[in-house]
């Protein structure tokens, strides 16, 4: 199943959303899911993200400023693309545990500022990557 670029910002600023809808897509396009749930202040449970190969800048700020999110998705992708997870959980104040990040080959800027501003994050992710690209961990926390 392939998504379209129109998923970008789909639920942005939807303050009443508590649980995200199912997201079945396994083939992603550039910029997809960017800002999809940004500023959904009541979102507590994120959807599953089954894609194993990511596109450039997908998932950027997907859950940015979701202030009550407690359950984050597993991030099973092993093939990352430039900027793919940048700012994904930025300013998620209630996030206490980071998801696993299983990829061992990272793309440029892929985890940039992923958890920036998460004041209550007490269990950071393990970082098993052995191949790094420029800025992949820049401002991660």
PDB file of C-alpha atoms in Angstrom:
ATOM      1  CA  UNK A   1       0.000   0.000   0.000  1.00  0.00           C
ATOM      2  CA  UNK A   2       1.433   3.394  -0.980  1.00  0.00           C
ATOM      3  CA  UNK A   3       0.474   6.706   0.546  1.00  0.00           C
ATOM      4  CA  UNK A   4       0.321  10.120  -1.096  1.00  0.00           C
ATOM      5  CA  UNK A   5       1.931  13.418  -0.170  1.00  0.00           C
ATOM      6  CA  UNK A   6      -1.492  14.645   0.950  1.00  0.00           C
ATOM      7  CA  UNK A   7      -1.131  12.896   4.326  1.00  0.00           C
ATOM      8  CA  UNK A   8       1.078  15.806   5.376  1.00  0.00           C
ATOM      9  CA  UNK A   9      -0.434  17.747   8.296  1.00  0.00           C
ATOM     10  CA  UNK A  10      -3.710  15.833   8.054  1.00  0.00           C
ATOM     11  CA  UNK A  11      -4.613  16.051  11.779  1.00  0.00           C
ATOM     12  CA  UNK A  12      -2.359  18.967  12.713  1.00  0.00           C
ATOM     13  CA  UNK A  13      -3.801  21.105  15.541  1.00  0.00           C
ATOM     14  CA  UNK A  14      -6.643  18.620  16.188  1.00  0.00           C
ATOM     15  CA  UNK A  15      -6.696  19.247  19.933  1.00  0.00           C
ATOM     16  CA  UNK A  16      -9.484  16.727  20.705  1.00  0.00           C
ATOM     17  CA  UNK A  17      -7.801  13.709  19.074  1.00  0.00           C
ATOM     18  CA  UNK A  18      -6.928  11.116  21.777  1.00  0.00           C
ATOM     19  CA  UNK A  19      -6.112   8.023  19.695  1.00  0.00           C
ATOM     20  CA  UNK A  20      -4.670   8.193  16.215  1.00  0.00           C
ATOM     21  CA  UNK A  21      -6.313   6.356  13.302  1.00  0.00           C
ATOM     22  CA  UNK A  22      -4.729   3.270  11.748  1.00  0.00           C
ATOM     23  CA  UNK A  23      -1.968   4.009   9.247  1.00  0.00           C
ATOM     24  CA  UNK A  24      -1.442   0.921   7.053  1.00  0.00           C
ATOM     25  CA  UNK A  25       0.987   2.290   4.474  1.00  0.00           C
ATOM     26  CA  UNK A  26       4.184   0.360   3.850  1.00  0.00           C
ATOM     27  CA  UNK A  27       5.494   2.370   0.868  1.00  0.00           C
ATOM     28  CA  UNK A  28       6.156   5.996   1.700  1.00  0.00           C
ATOM     29  CA  UNK A  29       6.708   9.086  -0.435  1.00  0.00           C
ATOM     30  CA  UNK A  30       8.905  12.088   0.327  1.00  0.00           C
ATOM     31  CA  UNK A  31       7.538  14.361   3.095  1.00  0.00           C
ATOM     32  CA  UNK A  32       4.688  11.994   3.955  1.00  0.00           C
ATOM     33  CA  UNK A  33       3.316  12.170   7.491  1.00  0.00           C
ATOM     34  CA  UNK A  34       5.175  15.430   8.084  1.00  0.00           C
ATOM     35  CA  UNK A  35       3.328  17.322  10.855  1.00  0.00           C
ATOM     36  CA  UNK A  36       0.510  14.762  10.673  1.00  0.00           C
ATOM     37  CA  UNK A  37      -0.323  14.948  14.396  1.00  0.00           C
ATOM     38  CA  UNK A  38       1.616  18.081  15.391  1.00  0.00           C
ATOM     39  CA  UNK A  39      -0.073  20.010  18.189  1.00  0.00           C
ATOM     40  CA  UNK A  40      -2.584  17.253  18.917  1.00  0.00           C
ATOM     41  CA  UNK A  41      -2.353  18.054  22.611  1.00  0.00           C
ATOM     42  CA  UNK A  42      -4.684  15.248  23.794  1.00  0.00           C
ATOM     43  CA  UNK A  43      -3.158  12.449  21.695  1.00  0.00           C
ATOM     44  CA  UNK A  44      -2.120   9.637  24.051  1.00  0.00           C
ATOM     45  CA  UNK A  45      -1.651   6.667  21.719  1.00  0.00           C
ATOM     46  CA  UNK A  46       0.212   6.800  18.424  1.00  0.00           C
ATOM     47  CA  UNK A  47      -0.589   4.513  15.454  1.00  0.00           C
ATOM     48  CA  UNK A  48       1.592   1.631  14.296  1.00  0.00           C
ATOM     49  CA  UNK A  49       4.056   2.615  11.574  1.00  0.00           C
ATOM     50  CA  UNK A  50       4.742  -0.571   9.574  1.00  0.00           C
ATOM     51  CA  UNK A  51       6.977   0.831   6.800  1.00  0.00           C
ATOM     52  CA  UNK A  52      10.400  -0.822   6.654  1.00  0.00           C
ATOM     53  CA  UNK A  53      11.927   1.497   4.044  1.00  0.00           C
ATOM     54  CA  UNK A  54      11.551   5.227   4.619  1.00  0.00           C
ATOM     55  CA  UNK A  55      11.419   8.151   2.200  1.00  0.00           C
ATOM     56  CA  UNK A  56      13.158  11.507   2.593  1.00  0.00           C
ATOM     57  CA  UNK A  57      11.709  13.641   5.377  1.00  0.00           C
ATOM     58  CA  UNK A  58       8.883  11.259   6.199  1.00  0.00           C
ATOM     59  CA  UNK A  59       7.704  11.412   9.827  1.00  0.00           C
ATOM     60  CA  UNK A  60       9.240  14.885  10.370  1.00  0.00           C
ATOM     61  CA  UNK A  61       7.514  16.498  13.381  1.00  0.00           C
ATOM     62  CA  UNK A  62       4.836  13.801  13.103  1.00  0.00           C
ATOM     63  CA  UNK A  63       4.065  13.996  16.839  1.00  0.00           C
ATOM     64  CA  UNK A  64       5.632  17.389  17.573  1.00  0.00           C
ATOM     65  CA  UNK A  65       4.124  19.014  20.654  1.00  0.00           C
ATOM     66  CA  UNK A  66       1.810  16.105  21.419  1.00  0.00           C
ATOM     67  CA  UNK A  67       1.933  17.013  25.085  1.00  0.00           C
ATOM     68  CA  UNK A  68       0.132  13.948  26.493  1.00  0.00           C
ATOM     69  CA  UNK A  69       1.471  11.159  24.291  1.00  0.00           C
ATOM     70  CA  UNK A  70       2.560   8.172  26.355  1.00  0.00           C
ATOM     71  CA  UNK A  71       2.501   5.274  23.893  1.00  0.00           C
ATOM     72  CA  UNK A  72       4.746   5.797  20.883  1.00  0.00           C
ATOM     73  CA  UNK A  73       4.934   3.536  17.845  1.00  0.00           C
ATOM     74  CA  UNK A  74       7.590   0.929  17.228  1.00  0.00           C
ATOM     75  CA  UNK A  75       9.962   2.184  14.539  1.00  0.00           C
ATOM     76  CA  UNK A  76      10.919  -1.038  12.733  1.00  0.00           C
ATOM     77  CA  UNK A  77      12.439   0.532   9.609  1.00  0.00           C
ATOM     78  CA  UNK A  78      15.951  -0.559   8.797  1.00  0.00           C
ATOM     79  CA  UNK A  79      16.364   1.512   5.610  1.00  0.00           C
ATOM     80  CA  UNK A  80      16.337   5.160   6.583  1.00  0.00           C
ATOM     81  CA  UNK A  81      16.337   8.205   4.334  1.00  0.00           C
ATOM     82  CA  UNK A  82      17.607  11.738   4.757  1.00  0.00           C
ATOM     83  CA  UNK A  83      15.847  13.581   7.596  1.00  0.00           C
ATOM     84  CA  UNK A  84      13.286  10.806   8.041  1.00  0.00           C
ATOM     85  CA  UNK A  85      12.690  10.985  11.829  1.00  0.00           C
ATOM     86  CA  UNK A  86      13.784  14.587  12.429  1.00  0.00           C
ATOM     87  CA  UNK A  87      11.876  16.314  15.243  1.00  0.00           C
ATOM     88  CA  UNK A  88       9.451  13.354  15.342  1.00  0.00           C
ATOM     89  CA  UNK A  89       8.720  13.616  19.099  1.00  0.00           C
ATOM     90  CA  UNK A  90       9.828  17.212  19.632  1.00  0.00           C
ATOM     91  CA  UNK A  91       8.372  18.759  22.818  1.00  0.00           C
ATOM     92  CA  UNK A  92       6.396  15.653  23.823  1.00  0.00           C
ATOM     93  CA  UNK A  93       6.461  16.499  27.528  1.00  0.00           C
ATOM     94  CA  UNK A  94       4.816  13.321  28.814  1.00  0.00           C
ATOM     95  CA  UNK A  95       7.052  10.960  26.838  1.00  0.00           C
ATOM     96  CA  UNK A  96       9.109   8.960  29.344  1.00  0.00           C
ATOM     97  CA  UNK A  97      10.484   6.091  27.229  1.00  0.00           C
ATOM     98  CA  UNK A  98      11.884   6.323  23.724  1.00  0.00           C
ATOM     99  CA  UNK A  99      11.067   3.702  21.084  1.00  0.00           C
ATOM    100  CA  UNK A 100      13.715   1.254  19.894  1.00  0.00           C
ATOM    101  CA  UNK A 101      15.790   2.495  16.977  1.00  0.00           C
ATOM    102  CA  UNK A 102      16.983  -0.726  15.307  1.00  0.00           C
ATOM    103  CA  UNK A 103      18.622   0.687  12.157  1.00  0.00           C
ATOM    104  CA  UNK A 104      22.369   0.148  11.954  1.00  0.00           C
ATOM    105  CA  UNK A 105      22.968   2.330   8.858  1.00  0.00           C
ATOM    106  CA  UNK A 106      21.827   5.905   9.332  1.00  0.00           C
ATOM    107  CA  UNK A 107      21.027   8.572   6.753  1.00  0.00           C
ATOM    108  CA  UNK A 108      21.954  12.231   6.909  1.00  0.00           C
ATOM    109  CA  UNK A 109      19.986  14.059   9.615  1.00  0.00           C
ATOM    110  CA  UNK A 110      17.714  11.067  10.214  1.00  0.00           C
ATOM    111  CA  UNK A 111      17.398  11.404  14.025  1.00  0.00           C
ATOM    112  CA  UNK A 112      18.004  15.168  14.181  1.00  0.00           C
ATOM    113  CA  UNK A 113      16.294  16.665  17.256  1.00  0.00           C
ATOM    114  CA  UNK A 114      14.060  13.593  17.459  1.00  0.00           C
ATOM    115  CA  UNK A 115      13.466  14.016  21.221  1.00  0.00           C
ATOM    116  CA  UNK A 116      14.403  17.686  21.578  1.00  0.00           C
ATOM    117  CA  UNK A 117      12.548  19.383  24.421  1.00  0.00           C
ATOM    118  CA  UNK A 118      11.200  16.139  25.886  1.00  0.00           C
ATOM    119  CA  UNK A 119      11.680  17.180  29.513  1.00  0.00           C
ATOM    120  CA  UNK A 120      10.517  13.898  31.078  1.00  0.00           C
ATOM    121  CA  UNK A 121      12.291  11.387  28.852  1.00  0.00           C
ATOM    122  CA  UNK A 122      14.054   9.111  31.349  1.00  0.00           C
ATOM    123  CA  UNK A 123      14.679   6.023  29.184  1.00  0.00           C
ATOM    124  CA  UNK A 124      16.567   7.071  26.038  1.00  0.00           C
ATOM    125  CA  UNK A 125      16.883   4.714  23.068  1.00  0.00           C
ATOM    126  CA  UNK A 126      19.822   2.398  22.582  1.00  0.00           C
ATOM    127  CA  UNK A 127      21.802   3.461  19.544  1.00  0.00           C
ATOM    128  CA  UNK A 128      23.049   0.345  17.712  1.00  0.00           C
ATOM    129  CA  UNK A 129      24.053   2.140  14.485  1.00  0.00           C
ATOM    130  CA  UNK A 130      27.494   1.372  13.113  1.00  0.00           C
ATOM    131  CA  UNK A 131      27.315   3.493   9.931  1.00  0.00           C
ATOM    132  CA  UNK A 132      26.640   7.173  10.567  1.00  0.00           C
ATOM    133  CA  UNK A 133      26.004  10.087   8.213  1.00  0.00           C
ATOM    134  CA  UNK A 134      26.359  13.822   8.752  1.00  0.00           C
ATOM    135  CA  UNK A 135      24.051  15.218  11.438  1.00  0.00           C
ATOM    136  CA  UNK A 136      22.247  11.944  12.097  1.00  0.00           C
ATOM    137  CA  UNK A 137      22.300  12.477  15.893  1.00  0.00           C
ATOM    138  CA  UNK A 138      22.412  16.301  15.820  1.00  0.00           C
ATOM    139  CA  UNK A 139      20.475  17.823  18.763  1.00  0.00           C
ATOM    140  CA  UNK A 140      18.744  14.472  19.309  1.00  0.00           C
ATOM    141  CA  UNK A 141      17.899  15.318  22.940  1.00  0.00           C
TER     142      UNK A 141
END
